[in-house]
Coordinates of C-alpha atoms and ligand atoms in Angstrom, one line a residue:
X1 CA 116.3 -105.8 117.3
X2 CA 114.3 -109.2 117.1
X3 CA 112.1 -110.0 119.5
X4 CA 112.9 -112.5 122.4
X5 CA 110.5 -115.4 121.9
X6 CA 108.9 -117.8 124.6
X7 CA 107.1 -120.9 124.1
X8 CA 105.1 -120.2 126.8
X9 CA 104.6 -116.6 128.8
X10 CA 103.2 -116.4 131.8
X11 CA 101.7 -112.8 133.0
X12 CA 102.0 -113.3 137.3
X13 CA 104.3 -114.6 139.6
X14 CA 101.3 -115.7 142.5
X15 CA 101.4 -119.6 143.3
X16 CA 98.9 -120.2 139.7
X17 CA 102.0 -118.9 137.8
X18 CA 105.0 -120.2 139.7
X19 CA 103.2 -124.1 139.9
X20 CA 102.5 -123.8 136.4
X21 CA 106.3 -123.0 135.3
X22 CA 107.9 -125.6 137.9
X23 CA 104.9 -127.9 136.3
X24 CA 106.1 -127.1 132.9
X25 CA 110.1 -127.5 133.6
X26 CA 109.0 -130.7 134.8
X27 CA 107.2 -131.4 131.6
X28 CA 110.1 -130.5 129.9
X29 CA 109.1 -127.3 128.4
X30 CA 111.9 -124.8 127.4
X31 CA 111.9 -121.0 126.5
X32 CA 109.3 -120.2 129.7
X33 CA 109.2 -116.8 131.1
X34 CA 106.9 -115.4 134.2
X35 CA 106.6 -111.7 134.1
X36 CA 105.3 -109.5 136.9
X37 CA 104.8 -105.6 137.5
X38 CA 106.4 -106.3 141.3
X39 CA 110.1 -106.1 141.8
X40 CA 109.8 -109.7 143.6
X41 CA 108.2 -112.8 142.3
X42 CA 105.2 -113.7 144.8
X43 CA 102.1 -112.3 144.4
X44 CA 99.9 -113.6 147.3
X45 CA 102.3 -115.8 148.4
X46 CA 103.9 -113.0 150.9
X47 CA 100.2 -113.3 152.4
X48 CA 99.7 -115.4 155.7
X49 CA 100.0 -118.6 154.1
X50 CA 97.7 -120.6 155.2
X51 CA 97.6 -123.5 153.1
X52 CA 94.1 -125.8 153.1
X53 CA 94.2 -129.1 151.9
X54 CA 90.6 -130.1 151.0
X55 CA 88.7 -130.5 147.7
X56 CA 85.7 -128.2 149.0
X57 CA 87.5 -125.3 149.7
X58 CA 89.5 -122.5 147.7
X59 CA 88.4 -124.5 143.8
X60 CA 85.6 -125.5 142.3
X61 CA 86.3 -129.2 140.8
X62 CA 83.6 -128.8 138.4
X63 CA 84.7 -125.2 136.9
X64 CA 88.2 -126.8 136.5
X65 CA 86.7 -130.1 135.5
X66 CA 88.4 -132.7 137.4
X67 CA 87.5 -135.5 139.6
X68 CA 87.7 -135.2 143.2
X69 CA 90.6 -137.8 143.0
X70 CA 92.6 -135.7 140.5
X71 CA 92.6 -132.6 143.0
X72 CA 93.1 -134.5 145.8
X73 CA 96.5 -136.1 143.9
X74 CA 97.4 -132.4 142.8
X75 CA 97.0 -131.1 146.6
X76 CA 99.4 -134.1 147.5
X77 CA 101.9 -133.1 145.0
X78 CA 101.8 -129.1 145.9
X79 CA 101.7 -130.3 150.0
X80 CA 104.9 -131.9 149.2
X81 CA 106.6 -129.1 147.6
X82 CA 105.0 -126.0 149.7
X83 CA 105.8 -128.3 153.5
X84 CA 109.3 -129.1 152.3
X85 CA 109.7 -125.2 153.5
X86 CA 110.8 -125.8 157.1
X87 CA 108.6 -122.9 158.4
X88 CA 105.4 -124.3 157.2
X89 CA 103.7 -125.9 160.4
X90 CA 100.7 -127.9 159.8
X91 CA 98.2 -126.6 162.1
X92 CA 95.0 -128.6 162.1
X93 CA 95.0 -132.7 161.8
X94 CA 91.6 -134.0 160.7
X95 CA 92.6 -137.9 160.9
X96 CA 90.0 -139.1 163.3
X97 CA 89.7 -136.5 165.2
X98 CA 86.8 -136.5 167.2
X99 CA 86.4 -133.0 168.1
X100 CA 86.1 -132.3 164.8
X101 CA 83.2 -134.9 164.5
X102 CA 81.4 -133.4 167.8
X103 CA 81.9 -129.7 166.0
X104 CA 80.1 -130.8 162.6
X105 CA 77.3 -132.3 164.4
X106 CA 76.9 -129.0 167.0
X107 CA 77.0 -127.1 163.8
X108 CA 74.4 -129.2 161.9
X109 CA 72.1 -128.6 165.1
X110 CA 72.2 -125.2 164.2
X111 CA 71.9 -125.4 160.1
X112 CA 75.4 -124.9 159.5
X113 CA 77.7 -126.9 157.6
X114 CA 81.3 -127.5 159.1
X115 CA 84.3 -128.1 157.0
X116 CA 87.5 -129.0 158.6
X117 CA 90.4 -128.7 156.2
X118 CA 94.2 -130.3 156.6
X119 CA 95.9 -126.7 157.2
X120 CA 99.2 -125.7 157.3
X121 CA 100.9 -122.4 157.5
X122 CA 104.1 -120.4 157.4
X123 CA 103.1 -117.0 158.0
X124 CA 103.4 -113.7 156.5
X125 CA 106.7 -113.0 158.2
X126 CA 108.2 -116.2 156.3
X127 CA 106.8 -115.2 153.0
X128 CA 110.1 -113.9 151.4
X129 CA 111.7 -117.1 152.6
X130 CA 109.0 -119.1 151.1
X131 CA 108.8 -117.8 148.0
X132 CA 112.7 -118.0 147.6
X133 CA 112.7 -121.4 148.6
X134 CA 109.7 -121.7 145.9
X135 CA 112.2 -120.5 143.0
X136 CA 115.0 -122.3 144.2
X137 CA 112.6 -125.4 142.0
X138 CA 112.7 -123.6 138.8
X139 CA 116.0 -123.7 137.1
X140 CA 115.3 -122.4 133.4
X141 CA 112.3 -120.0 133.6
X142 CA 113.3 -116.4 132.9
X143 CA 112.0 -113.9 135.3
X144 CA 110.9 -109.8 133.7
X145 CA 109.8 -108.6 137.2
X146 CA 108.9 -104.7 137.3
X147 CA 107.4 -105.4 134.1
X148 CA 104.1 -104.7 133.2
X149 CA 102.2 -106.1 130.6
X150 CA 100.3 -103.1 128.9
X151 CA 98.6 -105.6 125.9
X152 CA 98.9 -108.5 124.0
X153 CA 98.7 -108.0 120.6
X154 CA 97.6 -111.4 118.8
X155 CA 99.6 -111.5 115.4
X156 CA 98.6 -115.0 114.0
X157 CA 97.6 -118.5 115.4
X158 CA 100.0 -118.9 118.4
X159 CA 101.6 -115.8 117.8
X160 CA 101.5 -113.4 120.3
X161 CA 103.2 -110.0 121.0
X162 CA 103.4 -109.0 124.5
X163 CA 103.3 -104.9 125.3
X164 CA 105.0 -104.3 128.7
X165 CA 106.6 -101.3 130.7
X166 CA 109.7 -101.6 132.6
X167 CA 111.5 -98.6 134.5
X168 CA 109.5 -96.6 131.7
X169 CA 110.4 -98.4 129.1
X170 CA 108.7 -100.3 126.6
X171 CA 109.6 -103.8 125.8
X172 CA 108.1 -106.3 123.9
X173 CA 108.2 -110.1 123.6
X174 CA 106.8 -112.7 121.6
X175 CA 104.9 -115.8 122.7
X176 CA 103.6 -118.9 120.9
X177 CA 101.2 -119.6 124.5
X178 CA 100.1 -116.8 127.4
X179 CA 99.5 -118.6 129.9
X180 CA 97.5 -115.5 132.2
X181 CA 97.8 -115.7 136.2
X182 CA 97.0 -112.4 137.2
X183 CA 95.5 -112.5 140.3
X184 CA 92.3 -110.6 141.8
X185 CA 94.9 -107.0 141.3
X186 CA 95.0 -107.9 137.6
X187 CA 91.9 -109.5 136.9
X188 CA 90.3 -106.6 135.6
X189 CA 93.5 -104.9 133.3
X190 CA 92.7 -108.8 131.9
X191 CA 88.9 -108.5 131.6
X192 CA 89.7 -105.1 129.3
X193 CA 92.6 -107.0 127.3
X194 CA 90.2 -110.4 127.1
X195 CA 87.2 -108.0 125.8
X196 CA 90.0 -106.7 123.1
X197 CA 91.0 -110.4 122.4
X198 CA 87.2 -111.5 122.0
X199 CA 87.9 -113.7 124.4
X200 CA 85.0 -114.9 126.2
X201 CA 84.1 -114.1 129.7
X202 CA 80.9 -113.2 132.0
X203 CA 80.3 -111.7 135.5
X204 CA 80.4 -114.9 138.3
X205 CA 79.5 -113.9 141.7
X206 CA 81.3 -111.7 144.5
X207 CA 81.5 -112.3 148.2
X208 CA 80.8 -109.1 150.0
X209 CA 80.5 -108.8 153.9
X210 CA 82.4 -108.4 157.2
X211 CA 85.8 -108.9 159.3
X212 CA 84.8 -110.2 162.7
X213 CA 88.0 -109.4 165.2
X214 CA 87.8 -110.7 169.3
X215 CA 89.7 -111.6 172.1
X216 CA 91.1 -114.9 170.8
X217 CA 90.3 -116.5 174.5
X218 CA 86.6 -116.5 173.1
X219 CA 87.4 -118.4 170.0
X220 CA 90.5 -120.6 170.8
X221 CA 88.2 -123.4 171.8
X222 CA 87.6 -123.7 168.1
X223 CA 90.9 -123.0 166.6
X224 CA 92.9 -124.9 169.3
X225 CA 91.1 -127.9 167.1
X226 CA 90.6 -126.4 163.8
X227 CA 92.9 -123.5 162.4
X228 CA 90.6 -121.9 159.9
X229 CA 87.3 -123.1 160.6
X230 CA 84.5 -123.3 157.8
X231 CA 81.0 -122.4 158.9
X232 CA 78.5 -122.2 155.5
X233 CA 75.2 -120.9 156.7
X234 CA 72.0 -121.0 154.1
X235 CA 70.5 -118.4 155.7
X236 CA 66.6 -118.7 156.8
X237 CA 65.3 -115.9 155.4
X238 CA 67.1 -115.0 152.6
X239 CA 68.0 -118.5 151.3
X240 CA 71.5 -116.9 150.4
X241 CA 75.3 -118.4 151.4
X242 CA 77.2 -117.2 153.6
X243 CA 80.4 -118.7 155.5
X244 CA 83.5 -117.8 157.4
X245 CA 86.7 -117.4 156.1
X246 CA 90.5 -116.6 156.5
X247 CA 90.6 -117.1 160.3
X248 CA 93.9 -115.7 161.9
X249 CA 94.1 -116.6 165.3
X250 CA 96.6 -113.6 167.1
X251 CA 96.5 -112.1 163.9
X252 CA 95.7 -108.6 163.1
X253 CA 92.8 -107.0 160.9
X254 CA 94.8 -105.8 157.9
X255 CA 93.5 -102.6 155.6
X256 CA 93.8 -102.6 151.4
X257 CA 94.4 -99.4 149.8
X258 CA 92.5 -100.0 146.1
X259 CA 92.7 -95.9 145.5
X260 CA 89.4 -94.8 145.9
X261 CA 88.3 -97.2 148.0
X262 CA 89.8 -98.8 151.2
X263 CA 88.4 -102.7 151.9
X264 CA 89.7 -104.9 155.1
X265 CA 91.3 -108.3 155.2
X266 CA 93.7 -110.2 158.1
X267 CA 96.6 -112.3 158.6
X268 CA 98.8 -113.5 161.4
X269 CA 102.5 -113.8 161.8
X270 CA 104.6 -116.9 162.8
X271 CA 106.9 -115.6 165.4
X272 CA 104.8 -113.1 167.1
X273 CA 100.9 -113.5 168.2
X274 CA 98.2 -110.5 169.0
X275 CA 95.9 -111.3 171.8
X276 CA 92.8 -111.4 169.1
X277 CA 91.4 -113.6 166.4
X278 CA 89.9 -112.3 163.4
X279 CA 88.0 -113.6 160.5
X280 CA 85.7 -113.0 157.5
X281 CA 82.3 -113.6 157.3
X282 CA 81.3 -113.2 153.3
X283 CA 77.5 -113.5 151.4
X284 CA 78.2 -114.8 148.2
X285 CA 76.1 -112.6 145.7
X286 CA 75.3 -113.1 142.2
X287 CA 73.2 -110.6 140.0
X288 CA 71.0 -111.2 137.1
X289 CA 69.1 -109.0 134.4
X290 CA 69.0 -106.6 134.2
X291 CA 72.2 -105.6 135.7
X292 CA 74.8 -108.5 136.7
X293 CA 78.0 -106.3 136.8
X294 CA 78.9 -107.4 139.8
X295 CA 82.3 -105.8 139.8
X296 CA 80.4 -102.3 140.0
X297 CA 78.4 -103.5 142.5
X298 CA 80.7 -104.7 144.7
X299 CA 82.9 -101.4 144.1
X300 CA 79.6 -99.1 144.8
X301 CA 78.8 -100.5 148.3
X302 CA 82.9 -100.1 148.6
X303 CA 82.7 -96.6 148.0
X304 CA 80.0 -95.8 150.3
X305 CA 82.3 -97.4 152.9
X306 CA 85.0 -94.8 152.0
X307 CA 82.8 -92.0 152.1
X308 CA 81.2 -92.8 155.2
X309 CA 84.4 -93.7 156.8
X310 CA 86.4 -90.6 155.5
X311 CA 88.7 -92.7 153.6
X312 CA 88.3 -95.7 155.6
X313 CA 86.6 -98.9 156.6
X314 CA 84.5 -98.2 159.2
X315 CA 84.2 -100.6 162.4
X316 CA 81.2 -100.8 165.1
X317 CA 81.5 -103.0 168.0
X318 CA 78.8 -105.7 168.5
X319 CA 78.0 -104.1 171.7
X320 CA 76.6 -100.5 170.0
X321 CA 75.3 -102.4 166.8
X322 CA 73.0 -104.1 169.2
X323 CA 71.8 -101.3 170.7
X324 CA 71.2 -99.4 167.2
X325 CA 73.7 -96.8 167.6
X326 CA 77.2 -96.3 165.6
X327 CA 80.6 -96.4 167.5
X328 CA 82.5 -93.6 167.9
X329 CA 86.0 -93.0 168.7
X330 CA 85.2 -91.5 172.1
X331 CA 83.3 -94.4 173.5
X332 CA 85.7 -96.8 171.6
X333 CA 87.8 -98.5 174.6
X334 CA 84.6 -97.8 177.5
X335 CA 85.2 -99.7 180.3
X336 CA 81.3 -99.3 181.2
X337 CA 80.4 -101.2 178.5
X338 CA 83.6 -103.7 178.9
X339 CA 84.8 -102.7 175.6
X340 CA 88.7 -103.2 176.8
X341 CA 88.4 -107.0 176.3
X342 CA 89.3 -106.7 172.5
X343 CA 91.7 -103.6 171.6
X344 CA 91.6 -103.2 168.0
X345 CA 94.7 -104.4 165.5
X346 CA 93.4 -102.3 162.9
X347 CA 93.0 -98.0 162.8
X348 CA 89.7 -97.6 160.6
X349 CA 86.6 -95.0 161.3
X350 CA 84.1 -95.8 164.4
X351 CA 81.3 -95.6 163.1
X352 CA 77.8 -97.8 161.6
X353 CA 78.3 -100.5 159.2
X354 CA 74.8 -100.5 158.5
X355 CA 74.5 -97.1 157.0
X356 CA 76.9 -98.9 153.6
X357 CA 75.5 -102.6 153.9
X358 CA 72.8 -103.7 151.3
X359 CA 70.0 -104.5 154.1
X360 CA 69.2 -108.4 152.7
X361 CA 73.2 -109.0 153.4
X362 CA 73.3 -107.2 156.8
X363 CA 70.3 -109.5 157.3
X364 CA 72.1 -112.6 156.1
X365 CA 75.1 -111.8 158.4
X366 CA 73.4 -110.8 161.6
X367 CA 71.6 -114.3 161.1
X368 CA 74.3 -115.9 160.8
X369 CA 76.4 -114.6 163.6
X370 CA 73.7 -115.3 165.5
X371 CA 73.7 -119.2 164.7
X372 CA 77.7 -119.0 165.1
X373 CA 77.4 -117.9 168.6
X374 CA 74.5 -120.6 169.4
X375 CA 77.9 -122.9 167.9
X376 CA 80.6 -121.1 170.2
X377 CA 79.0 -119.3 172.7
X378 CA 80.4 -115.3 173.8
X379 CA 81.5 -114.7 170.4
X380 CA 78.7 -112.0 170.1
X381 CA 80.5 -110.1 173.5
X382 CA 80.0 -106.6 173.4
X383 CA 83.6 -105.9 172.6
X384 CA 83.5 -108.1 169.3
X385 CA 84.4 -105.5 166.4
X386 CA 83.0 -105.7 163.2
X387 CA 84.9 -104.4 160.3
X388 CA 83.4 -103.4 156.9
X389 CA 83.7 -103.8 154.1
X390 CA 85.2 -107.1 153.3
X391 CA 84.9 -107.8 149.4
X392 CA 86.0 -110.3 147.8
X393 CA 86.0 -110.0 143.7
X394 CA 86.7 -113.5 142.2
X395 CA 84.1 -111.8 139.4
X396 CA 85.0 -112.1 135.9
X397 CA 84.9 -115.7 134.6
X398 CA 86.3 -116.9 131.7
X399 CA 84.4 -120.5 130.5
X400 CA 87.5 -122.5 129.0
X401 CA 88.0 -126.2 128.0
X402 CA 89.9 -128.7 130.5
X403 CA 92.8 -127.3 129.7
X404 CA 92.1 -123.8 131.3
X405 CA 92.5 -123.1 127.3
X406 CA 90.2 -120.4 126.1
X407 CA 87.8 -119.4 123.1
X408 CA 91.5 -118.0 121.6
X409 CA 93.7 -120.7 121.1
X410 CA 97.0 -120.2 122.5
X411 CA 95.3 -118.1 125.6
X412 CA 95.3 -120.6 128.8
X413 CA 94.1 -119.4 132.1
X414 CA 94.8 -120.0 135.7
X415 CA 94.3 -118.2 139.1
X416 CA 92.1 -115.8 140.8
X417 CA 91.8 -113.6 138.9
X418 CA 90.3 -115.9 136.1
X419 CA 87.7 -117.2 138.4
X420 CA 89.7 -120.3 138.9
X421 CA 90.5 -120.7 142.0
X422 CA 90.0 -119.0 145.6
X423 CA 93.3 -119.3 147.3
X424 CA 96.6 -120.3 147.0
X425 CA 96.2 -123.8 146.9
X426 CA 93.4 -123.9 144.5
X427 CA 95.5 -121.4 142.6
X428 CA 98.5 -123.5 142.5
X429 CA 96.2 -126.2 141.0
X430 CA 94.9 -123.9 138.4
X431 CA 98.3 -123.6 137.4
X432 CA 99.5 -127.0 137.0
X433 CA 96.4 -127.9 135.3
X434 CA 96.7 -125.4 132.5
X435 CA 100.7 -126.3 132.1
X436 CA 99.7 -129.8 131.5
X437 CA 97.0 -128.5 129.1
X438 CA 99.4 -126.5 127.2
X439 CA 101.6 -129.5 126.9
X440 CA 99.0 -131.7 126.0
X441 CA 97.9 -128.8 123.1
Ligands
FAD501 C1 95.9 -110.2 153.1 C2 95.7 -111.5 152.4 C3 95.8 -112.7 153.1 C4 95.5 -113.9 152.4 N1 95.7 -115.0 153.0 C5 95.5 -116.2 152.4 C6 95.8 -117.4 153.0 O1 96.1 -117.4 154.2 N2 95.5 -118.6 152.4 C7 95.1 -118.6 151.0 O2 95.0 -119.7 150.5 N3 94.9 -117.4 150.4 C8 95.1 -116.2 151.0 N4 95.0 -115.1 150.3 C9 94.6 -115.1 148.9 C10 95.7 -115.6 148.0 O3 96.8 -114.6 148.2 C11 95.3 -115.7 146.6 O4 94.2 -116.6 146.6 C12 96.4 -116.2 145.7 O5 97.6 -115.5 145.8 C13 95.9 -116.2 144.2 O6 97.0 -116.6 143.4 P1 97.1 -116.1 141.9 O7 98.3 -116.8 141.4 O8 95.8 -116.4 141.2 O9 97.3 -114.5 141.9 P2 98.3 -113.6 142.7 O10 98.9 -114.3 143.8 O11 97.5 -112.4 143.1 O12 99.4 -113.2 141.7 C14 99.1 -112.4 140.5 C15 100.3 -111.7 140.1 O13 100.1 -111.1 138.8 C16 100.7 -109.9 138.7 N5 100.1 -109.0 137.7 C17 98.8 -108.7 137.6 N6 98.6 -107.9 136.5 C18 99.8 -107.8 135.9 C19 100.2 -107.2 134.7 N7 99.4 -106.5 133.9 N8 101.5 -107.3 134.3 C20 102.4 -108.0 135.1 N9 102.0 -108.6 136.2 C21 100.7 -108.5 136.6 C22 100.6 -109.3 140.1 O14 101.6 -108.3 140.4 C23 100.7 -110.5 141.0 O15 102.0 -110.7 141.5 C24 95.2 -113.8 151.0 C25 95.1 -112.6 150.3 C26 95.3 -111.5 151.0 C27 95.2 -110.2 150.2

């Protein structure tokens, strides 16, 4: 039987995929396909949903190489498609707002840098909505979800033959462009495929650190005014980066099963609040000779989390950390020590994140809590829980021209699992920019 051939094949369904096929439609493309191991077409999209709308956050204009102008046009275009969905509230207004002026100049006091994005958000209970109303803008892209690519097979110049699985069976399919999108759960099937394709890529730097969850009373001065605030701390004695990240205010601390390691991460629903906030507060850490495999790095502190934790994160309260002892589950909710005031979202191990943290990043993000609560004051009560390991592996980077078009012509790339972006936004802009670049190819 011949094989069914596509102009262009995209391997993920998360908003770098999906922009980049609406973005091709609308370039008049034909023959697309988007093709996804899930049975529904989403990726991260059926996360949270908070949506920020500034150059500095979630891209990196010069990686994508673009002017600050061009992103900022591109974030106008995917606000107006992602806020015509009725369920996406925008949450934090920066137009002279003068709270957020007095924040950035509190947090300069204190060496930190303050970013207040334009956020929206629709919420993880609205993601199925979203992401059908999302569709509902592509009209001649065929979908192959429960399909897995196994391998792409380069046969010629722009001539590609894509392995997959589906229901057990093997399929195949021809491309003339794969566009890859395959987020930070395919980014390292790609790396192996990329390393089979000689296409180029290198180690880029992973964010490793903690999920800070309280009683939202203590930090809804901030997010009353800002959403998802951004704190970036250059920390004193270290020199390294760290910054906060993913707030959820009422959310709930969320667990990631990755087999043989667990690691923690949050959202928040639309229609129903918890009394707590949480968010992340991530070192960014790079690695040079003569080991930089950051992925394996990231993976082995990971590990020691799941060992220590019996098969879970592990989660101390601020109050026990202080006084140099781990938490334990019988101690957990104390009264005595006024531990009631934040009631955990999330089941993980009691226990002492220090025994799995790299010392220099427990050092960076003790520092920097403590210059956070100088910023909003209480944050540091003794009922504050910190939840570890937070990782985030936006590792394996793939240097490509401006078209997000790499070493192997024909072989575009978008998302974050290419190192392109850091969120949805930055992913969706990934994904228009390497449509355009296959139509201008
Ligand atoms: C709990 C949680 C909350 C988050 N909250 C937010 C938030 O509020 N705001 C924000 O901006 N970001 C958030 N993020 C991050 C956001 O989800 C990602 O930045 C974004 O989805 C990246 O988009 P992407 O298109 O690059 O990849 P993804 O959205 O991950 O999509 C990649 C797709 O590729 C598919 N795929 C991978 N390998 C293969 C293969 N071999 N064959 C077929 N299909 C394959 C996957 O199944 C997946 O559907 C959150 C993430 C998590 C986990």
């Amino acid at each position: 039987m011949a094989l069914k051939t596509y102009n262009v094949l995209i391997i993920g369904s998360g908003p770098a995929g999906l922009f980049a096929a609406i973005r091709l439609e609308k370039l008049g493309m034909n023959k697309i396909a988007v093709v996804d191991r899930n049975s529904y077409p989403a990726g991260g999209l059926l996360n949270d949903g908070k949506l920020n709308f500034d150059y500095r956050v979630g891209l990196d204009i010069n990686e994508l190489q673009i002017e600050r102008a061009t992103a900022e046009k591109m974030m106008r275009e995917i606000k107006q498609t992602l806020t015509g969905f009725p369920r996406c509230r925008q949450v934090t207004f920066v137009d002279n707002n003068r709270q957020i002026i007095a924040l950035a100049d509190m947090a300069s006091q204190h060496g930190a840098q303050f970013i207040a994005p334009e956020q929206w958000h629709w919420g993880t209970d609205n993601g199925k909505d979203l992401v059908d109303y999302l569709r509902g803008h592509l009209k001649k892209t065929d979908f192959f979800l429960n399909t897995e690519v196994m391998a792409i097979e380069k046969l010629a110049e722009n001539d590609f033959r894509l392995d997959c699985r589906c229901n057990k069976k093997r399929i195949n399919y021809s491309a003339r462009v794969i566009l890859a999108a395959p987020g930070r759960s395919g980014a390292y099937w790609f790396r192996d495929i990329a390393n089979k394709l000689n296409i180029q890529n290198n180690f880029g730097p992973i964010d490793v650190g903690i999920r800070l969850e309280l009683n939202r009373k203590l930090y809804d001065f901030i997010t009353d005014i800002v959403y998802d605030p951004k704190f970036i701390f250059t920390t004193r004695r270290h020199g390294d980066k760290v910054r906060t990240f993913c707030t959820n205010p009422g959310g709930r601390v969320r667990m990631e099963n990755y087999g043989d390691f667990k690691l923690v991460n949050g959202d928040a629903l639309f229609g129903k609040k918890t009394n707590n906030t949480n968010f992340a507060l991530i070192n960014t850490v790079a690695l040079t000779k003569p080991y930089s495999d950051t992925t394996e790095f990231g993976q082995s502190i990971a590990k020691q989390f799941f060992l220590l934790g019996g098969g879970k994160p592990i989660v101390q309260r601020i109050g026990d950390f202080r006084e140099g002892r781990r938490s334990s589950l019988s101690t957990f909710n104390s009264t005595t020590s006024h531990f009631e005031v934040c009631r955990a979202t999330c089941s993980v191990t009691p226990g002492d994140i220090t025994l799995a943290m790299p010392a220099r990043i427990m050092d960076n993000l003790w520092e920097s809590l403590k210059s956070l609560d100088k910023i909003i004051p209480g944050i540091l009560h003794p009922s504050t829980l910190m939840y570890a390991p937070e990782i985030k592996f936006f590792d394996t980077h793939f240097p490509t021209d401006r078209n997000l078009e790499t070493n192997i012509k024909g072989i575009f790339v978008a998302g974050d699992g290419t190192g392109k972006s850091r969120g949805i936004v930055g992913a969706a802009i990934s994904g228009i920019i390497a449509a355009e670049g296959v139509m201008r190819k």
